[in-house]
Amino acid sequence: MKFFKKTKILIPVFAAAVFLSGCENSNIFSWTHAQGGDSSVVSLLSDGQKAENDGDYEEAIEYYDKILKKDPDNSEALYGKASAELKNAGLELSELVSNMINEDTQGTQDLISDLNFEKLEAGAKEAKDALETITSGEGDGTIPADDPDVNLNLAITRAIWSASYLINEYNVKVKDDFTLENLPEEGIDSDDEEKVIGELDKAIDNLKTSGMDTTEIENGFDDFKTEIDGATK
Amino acid sequence: MNNKIKYLVVTAVLLLLVVPSSHGTPVNIEGIQNLGMGGPGTAFDSHYGPMYNPAILGIREETKITILDFPVTVTNDVFKFYSFYSDNQDDLKNFSDLDSDRQQELTEEITDKVSKYNMRAKFGILNPGVMIGPFPILGPTGSLAWGVGFKNQTDIGAKMNPGILVPTINFWARADGVLFAPVVYSTPYLPWKLPGKIHAGITLKSIMRYRYEENRMSILEFENFDFNSDDLENGLGGGWDWGALYEFDDKWNFSFVIKDFLSSKISYSGGKSEVIKPRVNFGASYKVLDSLTLAADIRDFKLEDTYKSTLFTKLYFGGRYSLLRILNVRAGFYQGYPTFGVGLGEGFNYAFYGRELGRYPGTNPEWNHSISFTTRF
């Protein structure tokens, strides 16, 4: 007890030290949980979301895949996987939007030229499959099939997949206004046309489900379809 | 206590420890004095003591009347947002006139930082209460303490999430009002010459709740969003807490509390209902000096947490130090995040604390500033 009486003065100092250590945003128990150390679904979901927030997209995909192996209908994992796949493919929408708002065509062009379209096509395909499981009603129902957020993202993912597919298959270029050029004079394969146009039609359906007025987008897609159609073998 | 009753009590407690996670959202009104010292409150007296453990009334030395109490809590992100806005308000108003570098800088700051802020505020008004006792109504066989009070808390906030490609928004508003009446019996001595005293009591609660929430709303939905007052649900319910406190000597206290014992139910006007499952809390406190108390609580303990890191998000511990009975300094760890608090007499209290929003310690912190003005005697 004498010790405490003698060290009375240290107590406010201790309190201040604790306060200052708090400014580091650190948790003294964060060491108690190793990422991936617990194989339960709730734990893997938490680890996946943390890895994604930290920008470790490959690690996040691993966690989501582990969940889906055990529980293929887990909607939260399907949603997380779609998100991590697209980010892992290098799609940073915030920078893209920032450039578009600023009409920074050079910045947009730089971003597009930095994209690895093979990786983007593969990532968009994985994301599309994951989100389709939810919107087709095959998920576990924690996210409803008509969820506006999921449908909106699926529509955009379909468009991204379609564009990257054409780019990879036919070396098509994307202009800074996001239209395509260099469509091959010899035309594109009719199977490919069916795939791409099929995706765009489904994207319109998803947009409608998300509550969006699709009139203008449908007109744009119609022009694109005509362009593709003209190039079809 | 005969053996059959003993087994019944032990079985009931074990069953409670393995009950599945709560479905309904418990009423969680915490005292700012407690928050400053890491959040414990079941084993020592504080302004909000009876909200943590009804048996706290048994260790009070006098009747306490709270006339007014105005607590306010805001997340640190609210201050960051205000700071961002006040630093950039001219540029934001004249965005189109800025050069492209500045426009890009602002846009990136909004998309990378501001959009991730967790904007949340909690506040209560009035919170009157009269807590009487302990009163030696039972003469040599024990004493009773009782009281009645009303606490309320409105919790409103919004948080933007990065989403898959398009950000989403969560926003919520929940107002809880609790009319509560604790009754506590204290024994003057224990059988078998055991040292100390036992205080045991219950708190009867009448709960009023208004709630409104939208989760993962896409930007498109938000643009077309129109608040419909029919979506604001209002409910009424009730339940009770059970608590015991073992006052081992004038330094050590040990507590055991079952919140929402046998579940509390809130029924909403639309026919929906919410069941708040029981939670087991326990704690200890140690009075090092008259002016220095250390305390620790474990809240919502379940056997499944044993040896798991989730247990550490249920730990609340710290200390308070009183200087000349006027200035109170507090510090501790709330779910592992450091806390700091200061109080001036009975009237003013401030706390800074971190709260874990994720499943594991360190996953998703929410930093808060709380302040309260109280008239109490």
Coordinates of C-alpha atoms in Angstrom, one line a residue:
Chain A
M1 CA 0.0 0.0 0.0
K2 CA 2.9 2.3 0.7
F3 CA 4.0 1.9 -2.8
F4 CA 0.6 3.2 -4.1
K5 CA 0.8 6.2 -1.7
K6 CA 4.3 7.1 -2.8
T7 CA 3.4 6.8 -6.5
K8 CA 0.2 8.8 -6.3
I9 CA 1.6 11.4 -8.5
L10 CA 2.4 8.9 -11.2
I11 CA -1.3 8.1 -11.7
P12 CA -2.3 11.1 -13.7
V13 CA 0.9 10.6 -15.8
F14 CA -0.1 7.0 -16.4
A15 CA -3.6 8.2 -17.4
A16 CA -2.1 10.7 -19.9
A17 CA 0.2 8.0 -21.3
V18 CA -2.7 5.7 -21.9
F19 CA -4.6 8.5 -23.6
L20 CA -1.6 9.3 -25.9
S21 CA -1.2 5.7 -26.8
G22 CA -4.8 5.7 -27.9
C23 CA -4.0 8.2 -30.5
E24 CA -2.2 5.5 -32.4
N25 CA -5.6 3.8 -33.1
S26 CA -4.2 0.6 -31.7
N27 CA -5.9 -2.2 -29.8
I28 CA -3.8 -3.9 -27.2
F29 CA -5.5 -7.2 -28.0
S30 CA -5.1 -7.2 -31.8
W31 CA -2.4 -9.8 -31.4
T32 CA -4.9 -12.3 -30.1
H33 CA -6.4 -13.0 -33.5
A34 CA -4.3 -14.3 -36.4
Q35 CA -5.9 -13.6 -39.8
G36 CA -7.1 -17.0 -41.1
G37 CA -6.4 -18.7 -37.9
D38 CA -10.0 -19.7 -37.3
S39 CA -11.7 -21.6 -40.0
S40 CA -15.3 -20.9 -39.0
V41 CA -17.5 -19.0 -41.6
V42 CA -18.0 -16.0 -39.3
S43 CA -14.3 -15.7 -38.7
L44 CA -13.3 -16.1 -42.3
L45 CA -15.9 -13.5 -43.3
S46 CA -14.5 -11.0 -40.8
D47 CA -10.9 -11.8 -42.0
G48 CA -12.0 -11.4 -45.6
Q49 CA -13.6 -8.0 -45.0
K50 CA -10.5 -6.8 -43.0
A51 CA -8.1 -7.9 -45.7
E52 CA -10.2 -6.1 -48.3
N53 CA -10.3 -2.9 -46.2
D54 CA -6.5 -3.2 -45.8
G55 CA -6.1 -3.5 -49.6
D56 CA -5.0 -7.2 -49.5
Y57 CA -7.3 -8.3 -52.2
E58 CA -5.7 -11.7 -53.0
E59 CA -5.8 -12.6 -49.3
A60 CA -9.5 -11.5 -49.1
I61 CA -10.4 -13.7 -52.2
E62 CA -8.7 -16.7 -50.4
Y63 CA -10.9 -16.2 -47.3
Y64 CA -14.1 -15.8 -49.4
D65 CA -13.2 -18.9 -51.5
K66 CA -12.7 -20.9 -48.3
I67 CA -16.2 -19.9 -47.1
L68 CA -17.8 -20.7 -50.5
K69 CA -16.2 -24.1 -50.5
K70 CA -18.0 -24.9 -47.3
D71 CA -21.1 -22.8 -47.9
P72 CA -21.5 -22.0 -51.7
D73 CA -24.7 -20.0 -51.1
N74 CA -23.3 -17.6 -48.6
S75 CA -24.4 -14.3 -50.0
E76 CA -22.1 -12.1 -47.8
A77 CA -19.1 -14.1 -49.1
L78 CA -20.4 -13.9 -52.7
Y79 CA -20.7 -10.1 -52.3
G80 CA -17.2 -9.8 -50.8
K81 CA -15.7 -12.1 -53.4
A82 CA -17.1 -10.0 -56.2
S83 CA -15.8 -6.8 -54.7
A84 CA -12.3 -8.2 -54.0
E85 CA -12.0 -9.8 -57.5
L86 CA -12.7 -6.4 -59.2
K87 CA -10.4 -4.5 -56.9
N88 CA -7.7 -7.1 -57.3
A89 CA -8.1 -6.7 -61.1
G90 CA -6.9 -3.1 -60.6
L91 CA -10.3 -1.4 -61.0
E92 CA -10.1 1.7 -58.8
L93 CA -13.4 3.4 -59.6
S94 CA -12.8 6.3 -57.2
E95 CA -9.8 7.6 -59.2
L96 CA -11.7 7.0 -62.5
V97 CA -14.7 8.9 -61.2
S98 CA -12.4 11.7 -60.0
N99 CA -10.8 12.0 -63.5
M100 CA -14.2 12.0 -65.1
I101 CA -15.5 14.7 -62.8
N102 CA -12.4 16.8 -63.6
E103 CA -12.7 15.9 -67.3
D104 CA -9.1 14.8 -67.0
T105 CA -8.9 12.9 -70.3
Q106 CA -5.2 12.3 -70.0
G107 CA -5.6 10.9 -66.5
T108 CA -8.4 8.7 -67.7
Q109 CA -6.4 7.5 -70.6
D110 CA -3.4 6.8 -68.3
L111 CA -5.7 4.8 -66.0
I112 CA -7.1 2.8 -68.9
S113 CA -3.7 2.1 -70.4
D114 CA -2.4 0.9 -67.0
L115 CA -5.2 -1.7 -66.8
N116 CA -4.3 -5.3 -67.4
F117 CA -7.4 -6.3 -69.4
E118 CA -6.7 -10.0 -69.2
K119 CA -6.7 -9.8 -65.4
L120 CA -9.8 -7.5 -65.6
E121 CA -11.7 -9.9 -67.8
A122 CA -10.9 -12.8 -65.4
G123 CA -11.8 -10.8 -62.3
A124 CA -15.0 -9.4 -63.8
K125 CA -16.0 -13.0 -64.8
E126 CA -15.5 -14.2 -61.2
A127 CA -17.4 -11.2 -59.9
K128 CA -20.2 -11.6 -62.4
D129 CA -20.6 -15.3 -61.5
A130 CA -20.7 -14.5 -57.7
L131 CA -23.2 -11.7 -58.1
E132 CA -25.4 -13.7 -60.5
T133 CA -25.7 -16.4 -57.8
I134 CA -27.3 -13.8 -55.5
T135 CA -29.6 -12.2 -58.2
S136 CA -30.8 -15.5 -59.5
G137 CA -32.1 -16.3 -56.0
E138 CA -29.5 -19.1 -55.3
G139 CA -27.9 -17.3 -52.4
D140 CA -28.8 -17.9 -48.8
G141 CA -31.3 -14.9 -48.8
T142 CA -29.3 -12.7 -46.5
I143 CA -29.0 -10.4 -49.5
P144 CA -32.3 -10.5 -51.5
A145 CA -32.2 -11.3 -55.3
D146 CA -33.7 -7.9 -56.1
D147 CA -31.2 -5.9 -54.0
P148 CA -30.6 -2.6 -55.8
D149 CA -26.9 -2.3 -54.9
V150 CA -26.1 -5.9 -56.1
N151 CA -28.1 -5.4 -59.3
L152 CA -26.4 -2.1 -60.1
N153 CA -22.9 -3.5 -59.5
L154 CA -23.7 -6.6 -61.5
A155 CA -24.8 -4.4 -64.5
I156 CA -21.6 -2.5 -64.4
T157 CA -19.6 -5.7 -64.0
R158 CA -21.3 -7.2 -67.1
A159 CA -20.4 -4.1 -69.1
I160 CA -16.8 -4.2 -67.8
W161 CA -16.5 -7.9 -68.7
S162 CA -18.0 -7.4 -72.2
A163 CA -15.5 -4.5 -72.9
S164 CA -12.5 -6.4 -71.6
Y165 CA -13.5 -9.5 -73.5
L166 CA -13.6 -7.6 -76.8
I167 CA -10.4 -5.9 -76.0
N168 CA -8.6 -9.2 -75.3
E169 CA -10.1 -11.1 -78.2
Y170 CA -9.9 -8.5 -80.9
N171 CA -7.4 -5.9 -79.6
V172 CA -10.1 -3.3 -79.5
K173 CA -9.1 0.1 -78.0
V174 CA -11.0 2.1 -75.5
K175 CA -11.2 5.8 -76.1
D176 CA -11.3 8.3 -73.3
D177 CA -15.0 8.7 -73.7
F178 CA -15.3 4.9 -73.0
T179 CA -16.3 4.2 -76.6
L180 CA -14.5 1.4 -78.5
E181 CA -12.4 1.8 -81.6
N182 CA -10.4 -0.5 -83.9
L183 CA -13.3 -3.0 -84.2
P184 CA -11.9 -5.5 -86.7
E185 CA -12.8 -5.0 -90.3
E186 CA -13.2 -8.7 -90.8
G187 CA -15.9 -8.6 -88.1
I188 CA -16.3 -10.5 -84.8
D189 CA -17.4 -14.0 -84.3
S190 CA -21.2 -14.4 -84.0
D191 CA -20.8 -16.5 -80.8
D192 CA -18.9 -13.6 -79.3
E193 CA -21.5 -11.2 -80.4
E194 CA -24.2 -13.3 -78.8
K195 CA -22.1 -13.4 -75.6
V196 CA -21.5 -9.7 -75.4
I197 CA -24.9 -8.6 -76.5
G198 CA -26.5 -11.2 -74.1
E199 CA -24.5 -9.7 -71.2
L200 CA -25.6 -6.1 -72.1
D201 CA -29.2 -7.2 -72.3
K202 CA -28.9 -8.7 -68.9
A203 CA -27.2 -5.6 -67.6
I204 CA -30.2 -3.5 -68.7
D205 CA -32.5 -5.9 -66.7
N206 CA -30.2 -5.6 -63.7
L207 CA -30.3 -1.8 -64.0
K208 CA -34.1 -1.8 -64.2
T209 CA -34.2 -4.0 -61.0
S210 CA -31.9 -1.5 -59.3
G211 CA -34.5 1.2 -59.9
M212 CA -32.6 3.1 -62.6
D213 CA -34.2 4.8 -65.5
T214 CA -32.5 3.0 -68.4
T215 CA -33.8 4.9 -71.4
E216 CA -30.6 6.7 -72.2
I217 CA -28.4 3.8 -71.5
E218 CA -30.5 1.5 -73.7
N219 CA -30.1 4.0 -76.6
G220 CA -26.3 3.9 -76.0
F221 CA -26.3 0.1 -75.9
D222 CA -28.4 0.0 -79.1
D223 CA -25.7 2.1 -80.9
F224 CA -23.0 -0.2 -79.5
K225 CA -25.0 -3.3 -80.6
T226 CA -25.3 -1.9 -84.1
E227 CA -21.6 -1.2 -84.2
I228 CA -20.9 -4.8 -83.0
D229 CA -23.5 -6.1 -85.4
G230 CA -21.9 -4.3 -88.3
A231 CA -18.6 -5.9 -87.4
T232 CA -20.0 -9.4 -87.1
K233 CA -18.7 -12.0 -89.5
Chain B
M1 CA -29.9 -23.2 0.2
N2 CA -31.0 -26.8 -0.3
N3 CA -29.2 -28.9 -2.9
K4 CA -32.0 -29.1 -5.4
I5 CA -32.2 -25.3 -5.6
K6 CA -28.5 -25.0 -5.8
Y7 CA -28.4 -27.4 -8.8
L8 CA -31.4 -25.5 -10.4
V9 CA -29.5 -22.2 -10.1
V10 CA -26.3 -23.7 -11.5
T11 CA -28.1 -25.3 -14.4
A12 CA -29.9 -22.1 -15.2
V13 CA -26.7 -20.1 -15.2
L14 CA -24.9 -22.7 -17.4
L15 CA -27.8 -22.6 -19.9
L16 CA -27.6 -18.8 -20.0
L17 CA -23.9 -19.0 -20.8
V18 CA -24.5 -21.1 -23.9
V19 CA -27.6 -19.2 -25.3
P20 CA -27.1 -18.2 -28.9
S21 CA -26.3 -14.6 -29.8
S22 CA -28.9 -11.9 -29.3
H23 CA -31.4 -11.3 -32.0
G24 CA -32.8 -8.0 -30.7
T25 CA -30.6 -5.0 -30.0
P26 CA -30.1 -4.5 -26.3
V27 CA -30.6 -1.1 -24.7
N28 CA -27.1 0.0 -24.1
I29 CA -26.9 3.2 -22.2
E30 CA -23.5 3.7 -20.6
G31 CA -22.3 6.2 -18.1
I32 CA -19.6 8.7 -19.2
Q33 CA -17.8 8.2 -15.9
N34 CA -17.6 4.5 -16.8
L35 CA -16.6 5.1 -20.4
G36 CA -13.6 7.2 -19.3
M37 CA -12.2 4.4 -17.2
G38 CA -12.6 1.7 -19.9
G39 CA -16.3 0.8 -19.5
P40 CA -16.7 -1.4 -16.3
G41 CA -19.6 -0.6 -14.0
T42 CA -21.0 -3.8 -12.4
A43 CA -18.9 -3.9 -9.2
F44 CA -18.5 -0.3 -8.0
D45 CA -20.7 2.8 -7.6
S46 CA -21.0 5.4 -10.3
H47 CA -23.8 7.7 -11.6
Y48 CA -25.1 5.1 -13.9
G49 CA -24.4 2.2 -11.5
P50 CA -27.9 0.8 -11.3
M51 CA -28.0 0.5 -15.1
Y52 CA -25.0 -1.9 -14.9
N53 CA -26.1 -3.9 -11.9
P54 CA -29.1 -3.4 -9.7
A55 CA -27.1 -4.5 -6.7
I56 CA -25.0 -1.4 -6.9
L57 CA -27.7 0.4 -4.9
G58 CA -26.8 -1.8 -1.9
I59 CA -23.3 -0.3 -1.6
R60 CA -24.5 3.3 -1.8
E61 CA -24.1 5.2 1.4
E62 CA -26.9 7.7 0.7
T63 CA -29.9 8.5 -1.4
K64 CA -29.1 10.2 -4.7
I65 CA -31.4 12.3 -6.8
T66 CA -30.6 13.2 -10.3
I67 CA -32.6 16.2 -11.5
L68 CA -31.0 16.7 -15.0
D69 CA -28.4 14.8 -17.0
F70 CA -27.5 15.7 -20.6
P71 CA -25.0 13.3 -22.1
V72 CA -23.8 13.7 -25.7
T73 CA -21.4 11.4 -27.6
V74 CA -20.1 12.1 -31.1
T75 CA -17.6 10.1 -33.1
N76 CA -14.2 11.5 -33.8
D77 CA -15.1 11.4 -37.5
V78 CA -17.7 14.1 -37.0
F79 CA -14.9 16.4 -35.9
K80 CA -12.7 15.4 -38.8
F81 CA -15.6 16.1 -41.2
Y82 CA -16.2 19.5 -39.6
S83 CA -12.5 20.2 -39.8
F84 CA -12.4 19.2 -43.5
Y85 CA -15.5 21.3 -44.3
S86 CA -14.3 24.4 -42.4
D87 CA -10.9 24.2 -44.0
N88 CA -12.3 23.8 -47.5
Q89 CA -15.7 25.5 -47.5
D90 CA -14.7 28.2 -49.9
D91 CA -13.2 25.8 -52.4
L92 CA -16.2 23.5 -52.1
K93 CA -18.6 26.3 -52.8
N94 CA -16.6 27.5 -55.9
F95 CA -15.5 24.0 -57.0
S96 CA -16.0 24.7 -60.7
D97 CA -13.7 27.8 -60.6
L98 CA -10.8 25.9 -59.1
D99 CA -7.8 24.8 -61.2
S100 CA -7.8 21.1 -62.2
D101 CA -5.1 20.1 -59.7
R102 CA -7.0 21.5 -56.8
Q103 CA -10.2 19.9 -58.0
Q104 CA -8.5 16.6 -58.2
E105 CA -7.0 17.0 -54.8
L106 CA -10.4 17.8 -53.2
T107 CA -12.2 15.0 -55.1
E108 CA -9.6 12.4 -54.0
E109 CA -9.7 13.6 -50.4
I110 CA -13.5 13.1 -50.5
T111 CA -13.4 9.7 -52.1
D112 CA -10.5 8.4 -50.2
K113 CA -11.1 9.9 -46.7
V114 CA -14.3 11.8 -46.1
S115 CA -16.6 9.2 -47.6
K116 CA -15.3 6.7 -45.2
Y117 CA -16.1 8.7 -42.1
N118 CA -18.4 7.1 -39.5
M119 CA -20.8 9.9 -38.6
R120 CA -22.6 9.1 -35.4
A121 CA -24.1 11.0 -32.5
K122 CA -25.8 9.8 -29.3
F123 CA -27.6 12.0 -26.8
G124 CA -29.9 11.8 -23.9
I125 CA -32.1 14.4 -22.3
L126 CA -33.2 15.0 -18.7
N127 CA -32.6 11.4 -17.4
P128 CA -34.1 12.1 -13.9
G129 CA -33.9 9.5 -11.1
V130 CA -34.3 8.9 -7.4
M131 CA -32.2 6.1 -5.9
I132 CA -33.0 5.6 -2.2
G133 CA -31.2 3.5 0.3
P134 CA -29.9 1.4 1.6
F135 CA -32.7 1.5 4.2
P136 CA -32.5 -0.9 7.2
I137 CA -36.2 -1.7 6.9
L138 CA -35.6 -5.3 7.8
G139 CA -33.8 -4.5 11.0
P140 CA -31.0 -7.0 11.8
T141 CA -31.9 -9.4 9.0
G142 CA -30.9 -7.0 6.2
S143 CA -31.6 -3.8 4.4
L144 CA -33.5 -2.7 1.3
A145 CA -32.6 -0.1 -1.2
W146 CA -34.8 0.9 -4.1
G147 CA -35.3 3.6 -6.7
V148 CA -36.9 4.7 -9.8
G149 CA -35.4 6.5 -12.8
F150 CA -35.7 7.2 -16.5
K151 CA -32.8 7.1 -18.9
N152 CA -33.0 7.7 -22.6
Q153 CA -30.6 7.7 -25.5
T154 CA -31.0 8.7 -29.2
D155 CA -28.5 7.2 -31.5
I156 CA -28.3 8.6 -35.0
G157 CA -25.7 8.2 -37.7
A158 CA -24.7 7.5 -41.3
K159 CA -21.8 5.6 -42.7
M160 CA -20.7 5.2 -46.3
N161 CA -19.2 1.9 -47.4
P162 CA -17.0 1.4 -50.4
G163 CA -19.4 -1.3 -51.8
I164 CA -18.4 -3.4 -54.8
L165 CA -17.9 -0.6 -57.4
V166 CA -20.5 1.9 -56.3
P167 CA -20.5 3.1 -52.7
T168 CA -23.4 2.3 -50.4
I169 CA -24.8 4.1 -47.4
N170 CA -26.0 2.9 -44.0
F171 CA -28.0 5.2 -41.9
W172 CA -30.0 4.8 -38.7
A173 CA -31.9 6.4 -35.9
R174 CA -32.9 4.7 -32.7
A175 CA -34.3 6.3 -29.6
D176 CA -34.5 4.2 -26.5
G177 CA -36.3 5.3 -23.3
V178 CA -36.1 3.1 -20.2
L179 CA -38.2 3.5 -17.1
F180 CA -36.4 1.4 -14.5
A181 CA -36.9 0.5 -10.9
P182 CA -34.2 -1.4 -9.0
V183 CA -34.9 -3.2 -5.7
V184 CA -32.0 -4.6 -3.7
Y185 CA -31.7 -6.7 -0.6
S186 CA -28.4 -6.6 1.4
T187 CA -27.5 -9.2 4.0
P188 CA -25.6 -7.9 7.1
Y189 CA -23.7 -11.1 7.4
L190 CA -23.2 -14.4 5.6
P191 CA -23.7 -18.0 6.7
W192 CA -20.8 -20.2 7.8
K193 CA -18.9 -17.2 9.0
L194 CA -18.0 -16.2 5.5
P195 CA -16.5 -12.7 5.3
G196 CA -18.3 -9.8 3.6
K197 CA -21.8 -9.0 2.5
I198 CA -24.1 -10.0 -0.4
H199 CA -26.3 -7.6 -2.2
A200 CA -28.8 -9.0 -4.6
G201 CA -31.5 -7.3 -6.6
I202 CA -33.6 -6.9 -9.7
T203 CA -34.4 -4.0 -12.0
L204 CA -37.8 -3.9 -13.6
K205 CA -37.7 -2.2 -16.9
S206 CA -40.2 -0.7 -19.2
I207 CA -38.7 0.0 -22.6
M208 CA -39.8 2.4 -25.3
R209 CA -38.0 2.2 -28.6
Y210 CA -38.3 4.2 -31.9
R211 CA -36.2 2.9 -34.7
Y212 CA -35.5 3.5 -38.3
E213 CA -32.7 2.1 -40.4
E214 CA -31.5 1.7 -44.0
N215 CA -28.6 -0.6 -44.7
R216 CA -26.5 -0.9 -47.8
M217 CA -28.5 1.7 -49.7
S218 CA -27.0 2.3 -53.1
I219 CA -26.2 5.8 -54.2
L220 CA -29.0 5.6 -56.8
E221 CA -31.6 4.7 -54.1
F222 CA -30.2 7.5 -51.9
E223 CA -30.8 10.0 -54.7
N224 CA -34.4 9.1 -54.9
F225 CA -34.8 8.6 -51.2
D226 CA -37.8 10.1 -49.6
F227 CA -38.3 9.6 -45.9
N228 CA -41.6 8.0 -45.1
S229 CA -42.7 8.5 -41.5
D230 CA -44.6 5.2 -41.7
D231 CA -41.2 3.4 -41.8
L232 CA -40.4 4.8 -38.3
E233 CA -41.3 1.9 -36.0
N234 CA -42.2 2.5 -32.4
G235 CA -42.3 -0.3 -29.9
L236 CA -43.0 -0.9 -26.2
G237 CA -41.8 -3.7 -24.1
G238 CA -40.4 -4.8 -20.8
G239 CA -38.1 -7.1 -18.9
W240 CA -35.8 -7.3 -16.0
D241 CA -32.2 -7.5 -15.0
W242 CA -30.9 -9.6 -12.1
G243 CA -27.7 -8.7 -10.3
A244 CA -25.6 -9.7 -7.3
L245 CA -22.6 -8.1 -5.7
Y246 CA -20.3 -9.7 -3.2
E247 CA -18.7 -7.1 -1.0
F248 CA -15.8 -9.2 0.3
D249 CA -14.2 -6.4 2.4
D250 CA -13.9 -2.7 2.2
K251 CA -11.6 -3.0 -0.9
W252 CA -12.8 -6.0 -3.0
N253 CA -16.2 -6.3 -4.7
F254 CA -17.3 -9.1 -7.1
S255 CA -20.4 -8.9 -9.3
F256 CA -22.6 -11.2 -11.4
V257 CA -25.4 -9.8 -13.5
I258 CA -27.8 -11.3 -16.0
K259 CA -29.2 -8.5 -18.2
D260 CA -32.6 -9.1 -19.7
F261 CA -33.1 -12.2 -17.6
L262 CA -35.5 -14.6 -19.3
S263 CA -35.4 -12.3 -22.4
S264 CA -37.0 -8.9 -22.9
K265 CA -39.5 -8.4 -25.6
I266 CA -40.3 -5.2 -27.5
S267 CA -43.5 -5.2 -29.6
Y268 CA -43.9 -2.8 -32.5
S269 CA -47.0 -1.2 -33.8
G270 CA -46.7 -3.0 -37.2
G271 CA -47.0 -6.4 -35.5
K272 CA -43.2 -7.0 -35.5
S273 CA -41.4 -7.8 -32.3
E274 CA -37.9 -7.9 -31.1
V275 CA -36.6 -10.3 -28.4
I276 CA -33.5 -9.2 -26.5
K277 CA -31.7 -12.4 -25.2
P278 CA -30.2 -12.6 -21.8
R279 CA -26.5 -11.7 -21.4
V280 CA -24.2 -12.6 -18.5
N281 CA -21.9 -9.9 -17.2
F282 CA -19.5 -10.2 -14.3
G283 CA -16.8 -8.0 -12.8
A284 CA -14.6 -7.0 -9.9
S285 CA -13.4 -3.8 -8.4
Y286 CA -10.5 -3.1 -6.0
K287 CA -10.2 0.1 -4.0
V288 CA -6.5 0.7 -3.9
L289 CA -6.9 3.9 -1.9
D290 CA -9.9 5.9 -1.0
S291 CA -9.2 8.0 -4.0
L292 CA -8.2 5.2 -6.4
T293 CA -10.4 2.4 -7.7
L294 CA -9.6 -0.2 -10.3
A295 CA -12.3 -2.2 -12.0
A296 CA -12.9 -4.8 -14.7
D297 CA -16.0 -6.3 -16.3
I298 CA -16.6 -9.0 -18.8
R299 CA -19.9 -8.4 -20.7
D300 CA -22.1 -10.8 -22.6
F301 CA -19.9 -13.8 -21.7
K302 CA -20.5 -17.1 -23.4
L303 CA -18.7 -20.4 -22.9
E304 CA -17.9 -20.5 -26.6
D305 CA -15.7 -17.4 -26.1
T306 CA -13.4 -19.2 -23.8
Y307 CA -9.9 -19.4 -25.3
K308 CA -11.0 -17.3 -28.3
S309 CA -9.9 -13.8 -29.2
T310 CA -13.6 -12.7 -29.3
L311 CA -13.4 -12.8 -25.5
F312 CA -11.1 -9.7 -25.6
T313 CA -13.8 -7.6 -27.3
K314 CA -15.9 -8.2 -24.1
L315 CA -13.3 -7.0 -21.7
Y316 CA -13.6 -3.5 -20.1
F317 CA -11.2 -2.4 -17.4
G318 CA -9.5 0.6 -16.0
G319 CA -9.2 2.9 -13.0
R320 CA -10.3 6.2 -11.6
Y321 CA -8.4 8.6 -9.4
S322 CA -10.0 11.4 -7.4
L323 CA -7.9 14.5 -6.7
L324 CA -9.2 16.5 -3.7
R325 CA -12.7 15.0 -4.4
I326 CA -13.2 17.5 -7.2
L327 CA -11.1 16.5 -10.1
N328 CA -11.5 12.9 -11.3
V329 CA -9.1 11.4 -13.7
R330 CA -10.0 8.1 -15.4
A331 CA -8.2 5.8 -17.8
G332 CA -8.6 2.3 -19.1
F333 CA -9.2 0.0 -22.0
Y334 CA -12.6 -0.5 -23.6
Q335 CA -12.6 -3.7 -25.7
G336 CA -8.8 -3.2 -25.9
Y337 CA -8.9 0.4 -27.1
P338 CA -7.5 3.1 -24.7
T339 CA -9.8 5.4 -22.9
F340 CA -9.4 8.6 -21.0
G341 CA -11.8 10.6 -18.9
V342 CA -12.0 13.6 -16.6
G343 CA -14.7 14.8 -14.3
L344 CA -15.3 18.0 -12.3
G345 CA -17.4 17.3 -9.2
E346 CA -20.7 15.7 -9.9
G347 CA -21.6 18.1 -12.7
F348 CA -19.3 17.7 -15.6
N349 CA -17.8 14.6 -17.2
Y350 CA -15.8 14.0 -20.4
A351 CA -14.6 10.7 -21.9
F352 CA -12.7 9.7 -25.0
Y353 CA -12.9 6.0 -25.9
G354 CA -12.6 3.6 -28.8
R355 CA -15.2 0.9 -29.5
E356 CA -14.8 -2.2 -31.6
L357 CA -17.4 -2.5 -34.4
G358 CA -15.8 -5.6 -35.9
R359 CA -15.7 -9.2 -34.6
Y360 CA -12.1 -9.3 -33.4
P361 CA -10.0 -6.8 -31.4
G362 CA -8.5 -4.2 -33.7
T363 CA -10.7 -4.9 -36.7
N364 CA -12.8 -1.8 -36.9
P365 CA -12.5 0.9 -34.3
E366 CA -15.0 3.7 -33.7
W367 CA -13.5 6.6 -31.7
N368 CA -15.8 8.7 -29.6
H369 CA -15.9 11.9 -27.5
S370 CA -18.6 12.0 -24.7
I371 CA -19.5 14.8 -22.5
S372 CA -22.3 15.2 -19.9
F373 CA -23.7 17.9 -17.7
T374 CA -25.5 16.7 -14.6
T375 CA -27.4 18.2 -11.7
R376 CA -27.3 15.6 -8.9
F377 CA -27.4 15.6 -5.2

